[in-house]
Structures are given as structure tokens and as C-alpha cells.
Amino acid sequence: MLANTITSQTGWNIVVENKPGAGGNLALDTTARAKPDGHTLVMAQTDNIALNPWLYRKLSYDTFKDFTPIGLVASSPSVYVVAPSSPFNTLADIVMAAKEKPGVITLGIPGVGGTGDLLGHLFGKAAGIELSHVPYRGWSQAFPDLSSGRIDIYTGSVASLLPHILSKDVKPIAVIGEARSPALPDIPTFAESGYADVKQAIWWGLAGPAGIPEDVVAELNKAMRDAVASAEMTERLKQAGYAPIGSSAADMAERQKEDTDLFGGLVKESGIEPQ
């Protein structure tokens, strides 16, 4: 979406190359090794650039020293969803049930050590409850268990779960973000529900290899911000469950540091062992 918009506005020829694997580490490694001329960028994301340093014992790069932030593109809050028939309608319902049955209420998560897992621990700590975390490889694996009642709650990004929310396959309870999701304006945040510290939305941002000249960073940042600010892309992002950002490079660097520190602490508190 970003590449197409920048191309239409600048005439640049941008090729998107998917490099899945190792939680995003392969894409970051390719970028870290590239020539710092601004021609190779990566769509960094909370999990791969702020969280993976705590989950992998050995990375081939340093997420701070080996990358040049370009700017934040967009974010998407996480959302807690339940089956339509679930008795839970609010976070207060979940907290009450979890206090009555410690460790019995189950939270489906997209993998151990991801943002969903760690933010679940943060919520449990803030609420004084213990949820039993059940890891899945993805929503397609978790949906049958949620629908049948084998798990009570599932968490994922609004962007990934929005189609299922709109089709009423699931019922949204609350979102984790600094503000309500533009796609779910009637669903409260965790902060509004009494948990002000549980607010870390998942973000996406452009980065390149270390050493990109400042004038090139400025040109790339302007192209990104102009694209995100365009009416068409803003609307497409919101419809897909994202909140447009379009930040400066400095803002991205600050956000990366804040979340790296936050998730590092949560990894240690939760007892997750690095791979």
C-alpha cells in the first residue's frame, strides 16, 4: 500500500520483496547488510525490531547500531475478542471471572513471546489476575477453539481480526492502544477500562541500513509522510484497521527505544527463555 502510493506520487520504482522467516529477522538482516544509499529499506515492526533482541540469543545485527530510522508509518492496536456467545462483554467481566478462578480463564495468543503474550502478562499484572496463555500459530488455528469454547479469549491486532469482527464471527471487548481504533470507534481502550499502563499499540515503520546520509533520510521521510497523509491511503489504512502516523525519523527512534526497554522488562518478568 505504501509502495504503490509513493510510486504514484514520486514516480520512483519501488519493488516489494517478501522475506518471511525467523520472526522477521531475515528481512532485517538483508537490510542491515545493504549499501546505505536509501535504495534498500525494510518495514520494521514492533515485534521484529523492538522485541526480537530479547527473544533471540544471537542476532546478526544490532537493532540500534545497524539501522537508520526513516519514520513511523502506521499502528494498529491489539484487541481482545471472544465468541459471540461468551458471557464476557467487558474487561471487568474478564477480571471478575479470573479472580474467581485464578489460572483457569484462557487467553489465546499468536505465539509465545510475541506482543500479545507479553501485553497479556502486563494486563494480568495491572489487574492482579492470572490468565492461562495458550499459544497458536495464527488465527486460523485459534478460531475453532474460540468458537467451541475451548479457549475464552483471543488477542491479535485489529488489522488482522477486523474482517472477523465485522462479520460478527467474534465479539470485541477492548483494544490496547493510546486511543480507540478508527475501525472500531465504539470499543473502549484498556486505559478507558481502568488499565492506563496497558496501551502499547503495534507499529510499523520504515528503516534502512546504518549510515544513510541525512539528506536522503529527509527525502525518504517526506515521501513516506506525503503518502500516509494522502486522502486515499489514510482512508485505506483506517478501513483495514490501522491508524495512520507518518512520523519523523527521530520519533521512530524514540518509540523503538521505549518499546525495546518495555518489552525487555516484560520478557524478563514473564520468564521467557531466549531461543
CSV table of C-alpha atoms in Angstrom, one decimal:
chain,number,residue,atom,x,y,z
A,1,MET,CA,0.0,0.0,0.0
A,2,LEU,CA,2.8,2.4,0.9
A,3,ALA,CA,4.9,1.5,-2.0
A,4,ASN,CA,2.1,2.0,-4.5
A,5,THR,CA,1.2,5.4,-3.1
A,6,ILE,CA,4.8,6.6,-3.1
A,7,THR,CA,5.3,5.4,-6.6
A,8,SER,CA,2.2,7.2,-7.8
A,9,GLN,CA,3.3,10.4,-6.1
A,10,THR,CA,7.0,10.4,-7.0
A,11,GLY,CA,7.5,8.2,-10.0
A,12,TRP,CA,10.0,6.1,-8.1
A,13,ASN,CA,10.2,2.4,-9.0
A,14,ILE,CA,9.7,0.5,-5.7
A,15,VAL,CA,9.8,-3.3,-5.6
A,16,VAL,CA,8.3,-5.0,-2.6
A,17,GLU,CA,10.1,-8.3,-1.7
A,18,ASN,CA,8.6,-10.5,1.0
A,19,LYS,CA,11.2,-12.1,3.2
A,20,PRO,CA,9.4,-14.2,5.8
A,21,GLY,CA,11.2,-16.3,8.4
A,22,ALA,CA,12.7,-16.2,11.9
A,23,GLY,CA,10.2,-13.6,13.1
A,24,GLY,CA,11.2,-11.0,10.6
A,25,ASN,CA,15.0,-11.4,11.3
A,26,LEU,CA,15.8,-12.4,7.7
A,27,ALA,CA,14.3,-9.2,6.3
A,28,LEU,CA,16.2,-7.1,8.9
A,29,ASP,CA,19.4,-9.0,8.2
A,30,THR,CA,19.1,-8.3,4.5
A,31,THR,CA,18.6,-4.6,5.1
A,32,ALA,CA,21.4,-4.3,7.6
A,33,ARG,CA,23.9,-5.7,5.1
A,34,ALA,CA,22.7,-3.4,2.2
A,35,LYS,CA,24.5,-0.4,0.9
A,36,PRO,CA,23.4,2.7,2.8
A,37,ASP,CA,22.2,4.6,-0.2
A,38,GLY,CA,18.5,4.7,0.6
A,39,HIS,CA,17.6,2.1,-2.1
A,40,THR,CA,17.0,-0.8,0.4
A,41,LEU,CA,14.5,-0.3,3.1
A,42,VAL,CA,12.6,-2.6,5.5
A,43,MET,CA,9.1,-2.3,7.0
A,44,ALA,CA,10.2,-2.7,10.6
A,45,GLN,CA,7.6,-3.6,13.2
A,46,THR,CA,7.3,-3.7,17.0
A,47,ASP,CA,7.8,-7.5,17.2
A,48,ASN,CA,10.9,-7.8,14.9
A,49,ILE,CA,12.9,-4.7,15.8
A,50,ALA,CA,11.9,-3.9,19.4
A,51,LEU,CA,11.1,-7.4,20.8
A,52,ASN,CA,13.3,-9.9,18.9
A,53,PRO,CA,16.5,-8.7,20.5
A,54,TRP,CA,15.1,-10.2,23.8
A,55,LEU,CA,13.8,-13.4,22.2
A,56,TYR,CA,16.9,-14.5,20.2
A,57,ARG,CA,20.3,-15.1,21.8
A,58,LYS,CA,22.2,-14.3,18.7
A,59,LEU,CA,21.2,-11.8,16.0
A,60,SER,CA,23.4,-11.0,13.1
A,61,TYR,CA,22.8,-7.3,13.6
A,62,ASP,CA,22.2,-4.7,16.3
A,63,THR,CA,18.7,-3.2,16.1
A,64,PHE,CA,20.0,0.3,17.1
A,65,LYS,CA,23.6,0.4,15.6
A,66,ASP,CA,22.8,-1.2,12.3
A,67,PHE,CA,19.7,0.6,11.1
A,68,THR,CA,18.7,4.1,10.2
A,69,PRO,CA,15.1,5.0,11.2
A,70,ILE,CA,13.1,6.7,8.4
A,71,GLY,CA,9.8,7.2,10.2
A,72,LEU,CA,6.7,5.5,11.6
A,73,VAL,CA,4.0,4.7,9.0
A,74,ALA,CA,1.0,3.4,11.0
A,75,SER,CA,-0.1,1.5,14.1
A,76,SER,CA,-2.8,-1.0,14.9
A,77,PRO,CA,-4.0,-1.6,18.5
A,78,SER,CA,-4.3,-5.2,19.7
A,79,VAL,CA,-7.9,-6.3,20.5
A,80,TYR,CA,-9.3,-8.9,22.9
A,81,VAL,CA,-12.1,-10.9,21.2
A,82,VAL,CA,-14.4,-13.6,22.5
A,83,ALA,CA,-17.0,-15.9,20.9
A,84,PRO,CA,-20.4,-14.2,20.2
A,85,SER,CA,-22.0,-16.4,22.9
A,86,SER,CA,-19.4,-15.6,25.5
A,87,PRO,CA,-20.7,-14.1,28.8
A,88,PHE,CA,-17.8,-11.6,28.7
A,89,ASN,CA,-18.8,-8.2,27.4
A,90,THR,CA,-16.2,-6.0,29.2
A,91,LEU,CA,-12.8,-6.3,30.7
A,92,ALA,CA,-14.4,-6.1,34.1
A,93,ASP,CA,-16.2,-9.3,33.3
A,94,ILE,CA,-12.9,-11.0,32.4
A,95,VAL,CA,-11.2,-9.7,35.6
A,96,MET,CA,-14.0,-10.8,37.8
A,97,ALA,CA,-14.0,-14.3,36.3
A,98,ALA,CA,-10.2,-14.5,36.5
A,99,LYS,CA,-10.2,-13.5,40.2
A,100,GLU,CA,-12.8,-16.2,40.9
A,101,LYS,CA,-10.9,-18.8,39.0
A,102,PRO,CA,-7.2,-18.0,39.0
A,103,GLY,CA,-5.3,-19.5,36.1
A,104,VAL,CA,-8.5,-21.0,34.6
A,105,ILE,CA,-9.5,-18.3,32.1
A,106,THR,CA,-7.6,-18.8,28.9
A,107,LEU,CA,-6.1,-16.3,26.6
A,108,GLY,CA,-5.2,-17.4,23.1
A,109,ILE,CA,-2.0,-15.7,21.8
A,110,PRO,CA,-0.3,-15.7,18.4
A,111,GLY,CA,2.9,-17.4,19.6
A,112,VAL,CA,5.0,-17.4,22.8
A,113,GLY,CA,6.9,-14.2,23.4
A,114,GLY,CA,5.1,-12.0,21.0
A,115,THR,CA,3.4,-8.7,21.8
A,116,GLY,CA,0.1,-10.5,22.5
A,117,ASP,CA,1.8,-12.8,25.0
A,118,LEU,CA,3.7,-10.0,26.8
A,119,LEU,CA,0.9,-7.5,26.8
A,120,GLY,CA,-1.3,-10.2,28.3
A,121,HIS,CA,1.2,-10.5,31.1
A,122,LEU,CA,1.2,-6.7,31.5
A,123,PHE,CA,-2.6,-6.7,31.8
A,124,GLY,CA,-2.5,-9.6,34.3
A,125,LYS,CA,-0.1,-7.7,36.4
A,126,ALA,CA,-2.1,-4.5,36.3
A,127,ALA,CA,-5.4,-6.2,37.0
A,128,GLY,CA,-4.0,-8.6,39.7
A,129,ILE,CA,-5.1,-11.7,37.8
A,130,GLU,CA,-3.6,-14.7,36.2
A,131,LEU,CA,-4.7,-15.7,32.7
A,132,SER,CA,-3.6,-19.0,31.2
A,133,HIS,CA,-1.9,-18.2,27.9
A,134,VAL,CA,-2.5,-20.7,25.0
A,135,PRO,CA,-0.1,-20.2,22.0
A,136,TYR,CA,-1.3,-20.7,18.4
A,137,ARG,CA,0.4,-20.4,15.1
A,138,GLY,CA,-2.2,-18.0,13.9
A,139,TRP,CA,-5.9,-17.0,13.9
A,140,SER,CA,-6.9,-19.9,11.6
A,141,GLN,CA,-5.8,-22.4,14.2
A,142,ALA,CA,-7.3,-20.5,17.2
A,143,PHE,CA,-10.7,-19.7,15.7
A,144,PRO,CA,-12.2,-23.2,16.1
A,145,ASP,CA,-11.1,-23.3,19.7
A,146,LEU,CA,-12.5,-19.9,20.5
A,147,SER,CA,-15.8,-20.7,18.7
A,148,SER,CA,-16.2,-24.0,20.6
A,149,GLY,CA,-15.3,-22.6,24.0
A,150,ARG,CA,-12.0,-24.4,24.4
A,151,ILE,CA,-10.4,-21.0,24.9
A,152,ASP,CA,-12.1,-18.0,26.4
A,153,ILE,CA,-10.3,-15.0,24.8
A,154,TYR,CA,-8.0,-14.4,21.8
A,155,THR,CA,-5.8,-11.4,21.2
A,156,GLY,CA,-4.4,-10.1,17.9
A,157,SER,CA,-4.1,-6.8,16.0
A,158,VAL,CA,-7.2,-5.0,14.9
A,159,ALA,CA,-5.8,-5.1,11.4
A,160,SER,CA,-5.7,-9.0,11.4
A,161,LEU,CA,-9.0,-9.5,13.2
A,162,LEU,CA,-11.2,-6.7,11.7
A,163,PRO,CA,-12.8,-8.9,9.0
A,164,HIS,CA,-13.9,-11.4,11.6
A,165,ILE,CA,-15.2,-8.7,13.9
A,166,LEU,CA,-17.2,-7.1,11.1
A,167,SER,CA,-18.7,-10.4,10.1
A,168,LYS,CA,-19.6,-11.0,13.8
A,169,ASP,CA,-17.7,-14.2,14.0
A,170,VAL,CA,-16.2,-12.8,17.2
A,171,LYS,CA,-17.1,-10.1,19.7
A,172,PRO,CA,-14.6,-7.4,20.5
A,173,ILE,CA,-14.1,-6.5,24.2
A,174,ALA,CA,-11.3,-3.8,24.3
A,175,VAL,CA,-8.3,-2.5,22.4
A,176,ILE,CA,-4.8,-2.0,23.6
A,177,GLY,CA,-3.7,1.4,22.2
A,178,GLU,CA,-3.4,5.1,23.2
A,179,ALA,CA,-6.7,5.8,21.5
A,180,ARG,CA,-9.6,3.9,20.2
A,181,SER,CA,-9.2,2.2,16.8
A,182,PRO,CA,-10.7,4.3,13.9
A,183,ALA,CA,-12.1,1.0,12.6
A,184,LEU,CA,-13.8,0.2,16.0
A,185,PRO,CA,-14.8,3.6,17.4
A,186,ASP,CA,-17.3,2.1,19.8
A,187,ILE,CA,-14.8,-0.3,21.5
A,188,PRO,CA,-13.1,1.1,24.6
A,189,THR,CA,-9.4,1.0,25.2
A,190,PHE,CA,-7.8,-0.8,28.2
A,191,ALA,CA,-6.9,2.6,29.6
A,192,GLU,CA,-10.6,3.7,29.5
A,193,SER,CA,-11.4,0.4,31.2
A,194,GLY,CA,-9.1,1.3,34.1
A,195,TYR,CA,-5.7,0.0,33.0
A,196,ALA,CA,-3.7,3.1,31.9
A,197,ASP,CA,-0.4,1.3,31.6
A,198,VAL,CA,-1.7,-1.2,29.0
A,199,LYS,CA,-1.5,1.0,25.9
A,200,GLN,CA,1.2,-0.2,23.6
A,201,ALA,CA,-0.1,-0.4,20.0
A,202,ILE,CA,1.8,-2.4,17.4
A,203,TRP,CA,3.5,-0.1,15.0
A,204,TRP,CA,5.1,-0.3,11.5
A,205,GLY,CA,7.9,1.9,10.4
A,206,LEU,CA,10.4,2.3,7.6
A,207,ALA,CA,14.1,1.8,8.3
A,208,GLY,CA,17.3,1.4,6.2
A,209,PRO,CA,20.8,0.2,6.9
A,210,ALA,CA,23.0,2.4,9.1
A,211,GLY,CA,24.8,5.3,7.5
A,212,ILE,CA,22.2,6.6,5.2
A,213,PRO,CA,23.0,10.3,4.6
A,214,GLU,CA,20.8,12.8,6.3
A,215,ASP,CA,19.5,14.4,3.1
A,216,VAL,CA,18.5,11.0,1.8
A,217,VAL,CA,16.7,10.2,5.1
A,218,ALA,CA,14.9,13.5,4.8
A,219,GLU,CA,13.8,12.8,1.2
A,220,LEU,CA,12.6,9.3,2.1
A,221,ASN,CA,10.8,10.6,5.2
A,222,LYS,CA,9.0,13.3,3.1
A,223,ALA,CA,7.9,10.7,0.6
A,224,MET,CA,6.6,8.4,3.3
A,225,ARG,CA,4.7,11.2,5.1
A,226,ASP,CA,3.2,12.6,2.0
A,227,ALA,CA,1.9,9.1,1.1
A,228,VAL,CA,0.5,8.5,4.5
A,229,ALA,CA,-1.2,11.9,4.5
A,230,SER,CA,-2.9,11.4,1.2
A,231,ALA,CA,-6.7,11.0,1.5
A,232,GLU,CA,-6.8,7.7,-0.4
A,233,MET,CA,-4.1,6.0,1.8
A,234,THR,CA,-5.5,7.4,5.0
A,235,GLU,CA,-8.9,6.0,4.2
A,236,ARG,CA,-7.5,2.6,3.1
A,237,LEU,CA,-5.4,2.4,6.3
A,238,LYS,CA,-8.4,3.1,8.5
A,239,GLN,CA,-10.6,0.7,6.7
A,240,ALA,CA,-8.0,-2.0,7.2
A,241,GLY,CA,-7.8,-1.4,11.0
A,242,TYR,CA,-4.6,0.8,11.0
A,243,ALA,CA,-4.1,4.3,12.5
A,244,PRO,CA,-2.0,6.5,10.1
A,245,ILE,CA,1.0,8.1,11.7
A,246,GLY,CA,3.6,9.5,9.3
A,247,SER,CA,6.2,10.5,11.9
A,248,SER,CA,9.7,11.9,11.8
A,249,ALA,CA,12.8,9.7,11.9
A,250,ALA,CA,13.5,11.0,15.5
A,251,ASP,CA,10.1,10.0,16.7
A,252,MET,CA,10.6,6.5,15.3
A,253,ALA,CA,13.9,6.1,17.0
A,254,GLU,CA,12.4,7.2,20.3
A,255,ARG,CA,9.5,4.9,20.0
A,256,GLN,CA,11.8,2.0,19.2
A,257,LYS,CA,13.9,2.7,22.3
A,258,GLU,CA,10.8,3.0,24.6
A,259,ASP,CA,9.3,-0.3,23.4
A,260,THR,CA,12.6,-2.2,23.4
A,261,ASP,CA,13.0,-1.2,27.1
A,262,LEU,CA,9.4,-2.0,27.9
A,263,PHE,CA,9.3,-5.4,26.3
A,264,GLY,CA,12.7,-6.3,27.6
A,265,GLY,CA,11.4,-5.9,31.1
A,266,LEU,CA,8.3,-7.9,30.3
A,267,VAL,CA,10.3,-10.8,28.8
A,268,LYS,CA,12.4,-11.0,32.0
A,269,GLU,CA,9.3,-10.8,34.3
A,270,SER,CA,7.5,-13.5,32.3
A,271,GLY,CA,10.4,-15.9,32.4
A,272,ILE,CA,10.5,-16.5,28.7
A,273,GLU,CA,13.9,-18.0,27.7
A,274,PRO,CA,15.5,-16.6,24.5
A,275,GLN,CA,15.9,-19.0,21.6
